[in-house]
mmCIF file of C-alpha atoms in Angstrom:
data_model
loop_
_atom_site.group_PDB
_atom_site.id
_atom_site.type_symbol
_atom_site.label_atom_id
_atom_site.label_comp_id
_atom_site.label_asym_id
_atom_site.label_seq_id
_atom_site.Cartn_x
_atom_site.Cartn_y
_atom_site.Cartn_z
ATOM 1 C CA UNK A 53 5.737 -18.530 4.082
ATOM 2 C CA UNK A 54 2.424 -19.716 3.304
ATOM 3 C CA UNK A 55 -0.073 -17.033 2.019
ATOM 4 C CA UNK A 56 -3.827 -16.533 3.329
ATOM 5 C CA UNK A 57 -5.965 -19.590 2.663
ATOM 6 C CA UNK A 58 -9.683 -19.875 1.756
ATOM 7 C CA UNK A 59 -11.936 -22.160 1.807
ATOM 8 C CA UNK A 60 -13.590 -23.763 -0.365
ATOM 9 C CA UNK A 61 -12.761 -22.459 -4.102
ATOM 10 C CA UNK A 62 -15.671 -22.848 -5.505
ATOM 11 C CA UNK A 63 -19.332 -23.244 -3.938
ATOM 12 C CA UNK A 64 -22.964 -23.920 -5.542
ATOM 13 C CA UNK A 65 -25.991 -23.988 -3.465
ATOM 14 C CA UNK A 66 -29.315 -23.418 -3.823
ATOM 15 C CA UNK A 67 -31.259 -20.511 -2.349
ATOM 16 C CA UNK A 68 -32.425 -20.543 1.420
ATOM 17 C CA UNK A 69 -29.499 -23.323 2.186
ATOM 18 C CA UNK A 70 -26.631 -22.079 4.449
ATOM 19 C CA UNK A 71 -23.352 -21.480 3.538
ATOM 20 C CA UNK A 72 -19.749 -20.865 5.368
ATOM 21 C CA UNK A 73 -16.737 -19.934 3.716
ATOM 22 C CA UNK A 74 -13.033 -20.535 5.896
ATOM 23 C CA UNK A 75 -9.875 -18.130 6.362
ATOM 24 C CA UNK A 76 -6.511 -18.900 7.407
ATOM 25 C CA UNK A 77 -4.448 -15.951 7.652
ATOM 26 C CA UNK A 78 -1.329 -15.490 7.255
ATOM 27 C CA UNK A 79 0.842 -16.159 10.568
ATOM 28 C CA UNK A 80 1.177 -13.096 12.945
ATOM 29 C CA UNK A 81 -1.566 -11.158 11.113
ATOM 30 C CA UNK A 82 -3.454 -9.609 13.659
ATOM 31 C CA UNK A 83 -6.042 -7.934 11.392
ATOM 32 C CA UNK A 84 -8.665 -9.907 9.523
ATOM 33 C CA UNK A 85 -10.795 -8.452 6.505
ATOM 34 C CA UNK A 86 -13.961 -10.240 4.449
ATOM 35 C CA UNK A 87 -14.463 -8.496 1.156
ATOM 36 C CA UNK A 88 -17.163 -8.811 -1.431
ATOM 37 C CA UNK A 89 -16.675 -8.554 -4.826
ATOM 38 C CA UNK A 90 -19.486 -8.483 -7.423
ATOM 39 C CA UNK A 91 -18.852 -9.825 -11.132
ATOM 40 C CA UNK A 92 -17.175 -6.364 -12.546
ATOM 41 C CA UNK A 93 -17.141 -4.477 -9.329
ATOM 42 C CA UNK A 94 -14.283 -4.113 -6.982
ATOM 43 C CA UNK A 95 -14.078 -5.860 -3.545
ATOM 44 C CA UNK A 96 -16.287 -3.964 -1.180
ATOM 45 C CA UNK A 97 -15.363 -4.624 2.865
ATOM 46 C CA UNK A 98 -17.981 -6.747 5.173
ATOM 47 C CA UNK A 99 -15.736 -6.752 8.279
ATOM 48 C CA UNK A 100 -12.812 -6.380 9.824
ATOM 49 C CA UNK A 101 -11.183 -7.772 12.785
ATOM 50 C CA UNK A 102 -8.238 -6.786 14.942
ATOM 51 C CA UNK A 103 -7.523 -10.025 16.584
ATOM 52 C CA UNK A 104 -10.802 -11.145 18.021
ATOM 53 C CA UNK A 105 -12.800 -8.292 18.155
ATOM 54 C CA UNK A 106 -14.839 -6.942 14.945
ATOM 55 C CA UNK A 107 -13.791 -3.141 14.512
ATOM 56 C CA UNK A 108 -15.942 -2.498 11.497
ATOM 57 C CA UNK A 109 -18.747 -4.101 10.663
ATOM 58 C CA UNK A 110 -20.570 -1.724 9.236
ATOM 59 C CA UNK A 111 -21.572 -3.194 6.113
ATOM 60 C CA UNK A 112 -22.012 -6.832 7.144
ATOM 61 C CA UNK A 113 -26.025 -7.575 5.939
ATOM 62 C CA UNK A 114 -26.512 -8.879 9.756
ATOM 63 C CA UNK A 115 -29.979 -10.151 9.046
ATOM 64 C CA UNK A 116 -28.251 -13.099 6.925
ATOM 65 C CA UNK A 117 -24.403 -13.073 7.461
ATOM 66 C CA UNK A 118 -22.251 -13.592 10.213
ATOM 67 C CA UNK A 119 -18.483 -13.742 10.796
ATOM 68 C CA UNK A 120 -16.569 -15.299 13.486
ATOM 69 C CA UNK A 121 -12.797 -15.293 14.584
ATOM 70 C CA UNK A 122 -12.442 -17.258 17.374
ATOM 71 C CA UNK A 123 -8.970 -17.127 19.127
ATOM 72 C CA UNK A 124 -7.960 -14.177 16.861
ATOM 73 C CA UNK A 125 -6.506 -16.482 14.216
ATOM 74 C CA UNK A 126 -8.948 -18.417 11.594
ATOM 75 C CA UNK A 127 -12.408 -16.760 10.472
ATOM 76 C CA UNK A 128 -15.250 -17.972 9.348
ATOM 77 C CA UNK A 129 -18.014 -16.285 7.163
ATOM 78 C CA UNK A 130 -21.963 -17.826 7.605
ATOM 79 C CA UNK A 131 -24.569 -17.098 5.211
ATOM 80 C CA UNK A 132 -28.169 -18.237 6.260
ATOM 81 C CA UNK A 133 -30.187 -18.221 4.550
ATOM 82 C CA UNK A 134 -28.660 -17.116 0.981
ATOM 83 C CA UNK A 135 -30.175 -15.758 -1.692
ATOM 84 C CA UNK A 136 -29.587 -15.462 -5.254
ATOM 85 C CA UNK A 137 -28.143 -11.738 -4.950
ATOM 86 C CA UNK A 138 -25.276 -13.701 -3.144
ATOM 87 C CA UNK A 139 -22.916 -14.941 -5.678
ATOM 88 C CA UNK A 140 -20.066 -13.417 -6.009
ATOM 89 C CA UNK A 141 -16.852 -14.052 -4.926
ATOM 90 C CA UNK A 142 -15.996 -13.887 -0.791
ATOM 91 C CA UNK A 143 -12.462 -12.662 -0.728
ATOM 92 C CA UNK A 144 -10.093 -12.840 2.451
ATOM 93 C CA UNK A 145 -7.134 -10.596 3.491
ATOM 94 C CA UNK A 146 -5.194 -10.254 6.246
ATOM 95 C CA UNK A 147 -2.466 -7.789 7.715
ATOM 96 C CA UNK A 148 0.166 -7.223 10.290
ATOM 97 C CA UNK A 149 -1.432 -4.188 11.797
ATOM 98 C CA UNK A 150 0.517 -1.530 10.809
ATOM 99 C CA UNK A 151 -0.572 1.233 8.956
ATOM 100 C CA UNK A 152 0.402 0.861 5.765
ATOM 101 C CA UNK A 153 -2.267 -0.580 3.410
ATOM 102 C CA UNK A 154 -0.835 -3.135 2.294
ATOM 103 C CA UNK A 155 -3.329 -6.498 2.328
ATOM 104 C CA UNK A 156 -2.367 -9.666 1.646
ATOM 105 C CA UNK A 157 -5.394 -11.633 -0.041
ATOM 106 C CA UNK A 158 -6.488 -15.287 -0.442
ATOM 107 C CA UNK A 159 -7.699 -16.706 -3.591
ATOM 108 C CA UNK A 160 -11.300 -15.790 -2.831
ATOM 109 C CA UNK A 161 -14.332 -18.310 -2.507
ATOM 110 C CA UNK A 162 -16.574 -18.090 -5.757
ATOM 111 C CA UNK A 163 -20.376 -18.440 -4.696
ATOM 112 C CA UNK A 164 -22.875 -19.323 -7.212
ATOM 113 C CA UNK A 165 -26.494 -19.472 -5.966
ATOM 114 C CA UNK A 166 -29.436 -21.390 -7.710
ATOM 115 C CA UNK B 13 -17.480 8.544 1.558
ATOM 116 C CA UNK B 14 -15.126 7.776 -0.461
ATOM 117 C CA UNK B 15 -14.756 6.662 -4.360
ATOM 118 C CA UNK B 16 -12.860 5.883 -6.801
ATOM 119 C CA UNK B 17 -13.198 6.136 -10.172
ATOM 120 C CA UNK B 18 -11.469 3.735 -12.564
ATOM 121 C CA UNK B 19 -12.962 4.862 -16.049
ATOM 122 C CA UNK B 20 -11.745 2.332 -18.020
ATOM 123 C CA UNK B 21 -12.891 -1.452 -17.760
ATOM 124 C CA UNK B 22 -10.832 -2.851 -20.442
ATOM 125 C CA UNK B 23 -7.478 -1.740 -21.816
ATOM 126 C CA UNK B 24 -6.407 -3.982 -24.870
ATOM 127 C CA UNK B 25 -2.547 -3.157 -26.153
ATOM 128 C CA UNK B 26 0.253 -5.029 -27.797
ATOM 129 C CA UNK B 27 3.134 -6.240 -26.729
ATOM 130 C CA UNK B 28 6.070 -3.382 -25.955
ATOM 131 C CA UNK B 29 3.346 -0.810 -26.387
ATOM 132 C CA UNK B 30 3.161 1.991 -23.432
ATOM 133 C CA UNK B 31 -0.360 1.812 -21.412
ATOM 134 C CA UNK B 32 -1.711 3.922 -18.670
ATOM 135 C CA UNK B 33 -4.303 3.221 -16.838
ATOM 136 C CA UNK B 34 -6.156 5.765 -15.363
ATOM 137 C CA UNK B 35 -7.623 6.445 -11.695
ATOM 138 C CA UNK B 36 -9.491 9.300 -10.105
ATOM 139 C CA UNK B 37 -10.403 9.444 -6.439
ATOM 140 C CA UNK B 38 -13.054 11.980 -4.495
ATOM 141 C CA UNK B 39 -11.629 13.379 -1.129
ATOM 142 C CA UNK B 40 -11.370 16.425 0.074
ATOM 143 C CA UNK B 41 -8.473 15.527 2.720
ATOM 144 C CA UNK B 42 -5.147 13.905 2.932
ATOM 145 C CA UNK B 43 -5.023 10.000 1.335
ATOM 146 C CA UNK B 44 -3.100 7.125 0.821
ATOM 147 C CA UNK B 45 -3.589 5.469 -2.506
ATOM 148 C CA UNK B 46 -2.550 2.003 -3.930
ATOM 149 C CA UNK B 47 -2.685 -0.212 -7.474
ATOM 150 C CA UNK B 48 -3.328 -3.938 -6.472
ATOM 151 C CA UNK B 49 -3.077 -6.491 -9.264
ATOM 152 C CA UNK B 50 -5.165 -9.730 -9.750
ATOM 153 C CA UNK B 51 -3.399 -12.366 -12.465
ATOM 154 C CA UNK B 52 -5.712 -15.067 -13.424
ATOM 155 C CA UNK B 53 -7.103 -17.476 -10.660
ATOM 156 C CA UNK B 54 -5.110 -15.606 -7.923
ATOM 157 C CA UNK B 55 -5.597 -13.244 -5.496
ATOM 158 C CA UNK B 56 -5.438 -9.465 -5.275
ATOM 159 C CA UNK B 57 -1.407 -8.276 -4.001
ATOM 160 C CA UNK B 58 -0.170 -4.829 -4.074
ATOM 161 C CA UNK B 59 1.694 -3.335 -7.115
ATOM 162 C CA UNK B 60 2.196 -0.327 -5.402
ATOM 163 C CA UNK B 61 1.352 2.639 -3.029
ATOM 164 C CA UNK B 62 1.623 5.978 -2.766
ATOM 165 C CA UNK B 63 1.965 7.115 1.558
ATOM 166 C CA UNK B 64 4.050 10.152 1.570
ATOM 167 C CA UNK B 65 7.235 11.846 0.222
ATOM 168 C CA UNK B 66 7.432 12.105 -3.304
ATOM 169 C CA UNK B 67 4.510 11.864 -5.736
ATOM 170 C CA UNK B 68 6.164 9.312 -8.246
ATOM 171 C CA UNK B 69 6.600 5.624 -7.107
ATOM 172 C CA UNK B 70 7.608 2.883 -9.020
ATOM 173 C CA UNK B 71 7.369 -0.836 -8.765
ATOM 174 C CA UNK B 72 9.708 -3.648 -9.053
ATOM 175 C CA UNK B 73 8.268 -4.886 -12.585
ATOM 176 C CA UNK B 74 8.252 -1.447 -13.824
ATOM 177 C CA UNK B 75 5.061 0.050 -13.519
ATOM 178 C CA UNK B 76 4.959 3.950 -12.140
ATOM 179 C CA UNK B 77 1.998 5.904 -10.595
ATOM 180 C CA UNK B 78 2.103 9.430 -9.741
ATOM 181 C CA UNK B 79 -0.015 11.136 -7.196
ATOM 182 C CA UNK B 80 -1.626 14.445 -8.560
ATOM 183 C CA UNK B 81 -3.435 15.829 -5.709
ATOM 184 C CA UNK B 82 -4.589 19.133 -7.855
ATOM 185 C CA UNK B 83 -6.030 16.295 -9.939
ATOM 186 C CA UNK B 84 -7.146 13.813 -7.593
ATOM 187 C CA UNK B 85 -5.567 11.054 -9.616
ATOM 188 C CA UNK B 86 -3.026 8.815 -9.075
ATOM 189 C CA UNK B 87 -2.701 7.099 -13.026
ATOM 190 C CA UNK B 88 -0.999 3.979 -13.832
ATOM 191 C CA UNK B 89 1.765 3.630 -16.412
ATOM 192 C CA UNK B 90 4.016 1.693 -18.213
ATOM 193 C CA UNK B 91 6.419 2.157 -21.192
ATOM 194 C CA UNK B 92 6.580 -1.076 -22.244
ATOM 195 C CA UNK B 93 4.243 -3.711 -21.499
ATOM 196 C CA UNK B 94 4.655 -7.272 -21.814
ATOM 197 C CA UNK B 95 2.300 -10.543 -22.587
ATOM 198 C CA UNK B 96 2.560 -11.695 -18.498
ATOM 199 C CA UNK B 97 1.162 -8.241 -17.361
ATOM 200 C CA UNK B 98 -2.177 -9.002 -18.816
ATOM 201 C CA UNK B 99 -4.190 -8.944 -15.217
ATOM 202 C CA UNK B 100 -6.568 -7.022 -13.822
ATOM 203 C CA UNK B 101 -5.473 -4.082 -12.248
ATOM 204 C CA UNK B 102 -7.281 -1.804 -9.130
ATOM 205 C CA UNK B 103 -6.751 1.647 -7.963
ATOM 206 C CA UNK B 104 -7.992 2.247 -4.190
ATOM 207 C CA UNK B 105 -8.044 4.512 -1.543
ATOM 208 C CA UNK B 106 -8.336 4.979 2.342
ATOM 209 C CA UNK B 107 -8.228 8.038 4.585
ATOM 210 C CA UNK B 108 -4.700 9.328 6.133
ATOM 211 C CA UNK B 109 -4.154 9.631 8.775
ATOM 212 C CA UNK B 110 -5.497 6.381 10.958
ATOM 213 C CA UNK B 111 -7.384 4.769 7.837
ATOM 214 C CA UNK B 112 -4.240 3.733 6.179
ATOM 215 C CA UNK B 113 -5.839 -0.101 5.975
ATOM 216 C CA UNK B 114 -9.557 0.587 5.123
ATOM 217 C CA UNK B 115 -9.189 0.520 1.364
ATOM 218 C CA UNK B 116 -12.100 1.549 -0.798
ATOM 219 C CA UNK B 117 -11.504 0.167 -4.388
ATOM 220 C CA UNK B 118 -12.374 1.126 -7.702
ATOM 221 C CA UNK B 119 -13.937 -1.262 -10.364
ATOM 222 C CA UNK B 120 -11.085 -2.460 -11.920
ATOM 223 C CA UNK B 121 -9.225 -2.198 -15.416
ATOM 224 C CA UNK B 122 -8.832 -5.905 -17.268
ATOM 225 C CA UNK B 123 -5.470 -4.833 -19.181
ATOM 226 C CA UNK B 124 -4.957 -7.023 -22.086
ATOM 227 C CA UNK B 125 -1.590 -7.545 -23.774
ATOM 228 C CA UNK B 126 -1.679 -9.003 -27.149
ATOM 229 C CA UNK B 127 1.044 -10.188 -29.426
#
């Protein structure tokens, strides 16, 4: 069974330019999380979806980033315009909905801006 | 809100040695608690978790955590480690009943096994 995929590893950009990061979760996972995790820190939650619809989004910075998960499966993360405070790593999880805590987590997407 | 409170950022010990690693969380009601593991260039997957029943769990490569709720803390161990556990290792958190997927993490312990 293939695991959650992100998009692309690595990314270097220089401030003000956009950026998207892409999540494939893992098949029948109905709930979607973004995390952010700082050099040293652990991952901190941006959003979460159940399906389509964004349950908590609380601590999404909304002036600069959005999210989208179209059709409830794949997500995608925007940042425009990005700043240097940015980098870090954009990590991905998803889970079958059941309340049990257990995420299952891509690789992450490692941001570096200029 | 709540935390967690992972004192320790680095843990260096040889190989065979015991290690704990230690968490603390802050909440004043009922809580699920986990240890998620990160091995070099992948991602996060749970080691373990803590839901219910009785306050010692294990995991399939021999770790143990036990849930002190007098203590808020819910400590890592091992009695033997070995060179592939070196990893970084987080404790986290989320509210019971309902929150049971909204973790809040701590900031991570890099354990280090050494030969």
């Amino acid at each position: 069974e293939a695991g959650v995929v992100q998009s692309p590893r690595y990314k270097i950009i220089e401030k003000k330019q956009p950026v998207a990061f892409w999540c494939n979760p893992i098949s029948g996972h109905n709930t979607l999380y973004w995390y952010l995790q700082n050099l040293g820190q652990g991952p901190e939650l941006l959003i979460r979806y159940e399906n389509e619809e964004a349950v908590d989004d609380s601590q999404l910075p909304k002036d600069r980033f959005s999210a989208e998960r179209l059709k409830g499966v794949d997500s995608t993360l925007k940042i425009q315009p990005a700043e240097l405070g940015d980098s870090a790593v954009y990590l991905c999880a998803s889970s079958p909905g059941q309340n049990t805590g257990e995420l299952f987590f891509g690789e992450g997407s490692r941001l570096t801006v200029l | 809100a709540q935390s967690v409170t992972q004192l320790d950022s680095q843990v260096p010990v040889f190989e065979e040695a015991p290690v704990e690693l230690r968490c603390n969380y802050s909440s004043s009601v009922s809580v699920y608690l986990f240890w998620y593991v990160q091995y070099p260039n992948q991602g996060l997957q749970l080691l373990l978790k803590y839901l219910s029943g009785s306050t010692l769990v294990e995991s399939i490569n021999g770790f143990e955590a036990e849930f002190n709720k007098s203590q808020t803390s819910f400590h890592l161990r091992k009695p033997s480690v070995h060179i592939s556990d070196t990893a970084e290792y987080f404790c986290a958190v989320s509210d019971w009943p309902g929150g049971g997927n909204k973790l809040t993490f701590g900031t991570g312990t890099q354990l280090k096994v050494e030969l």
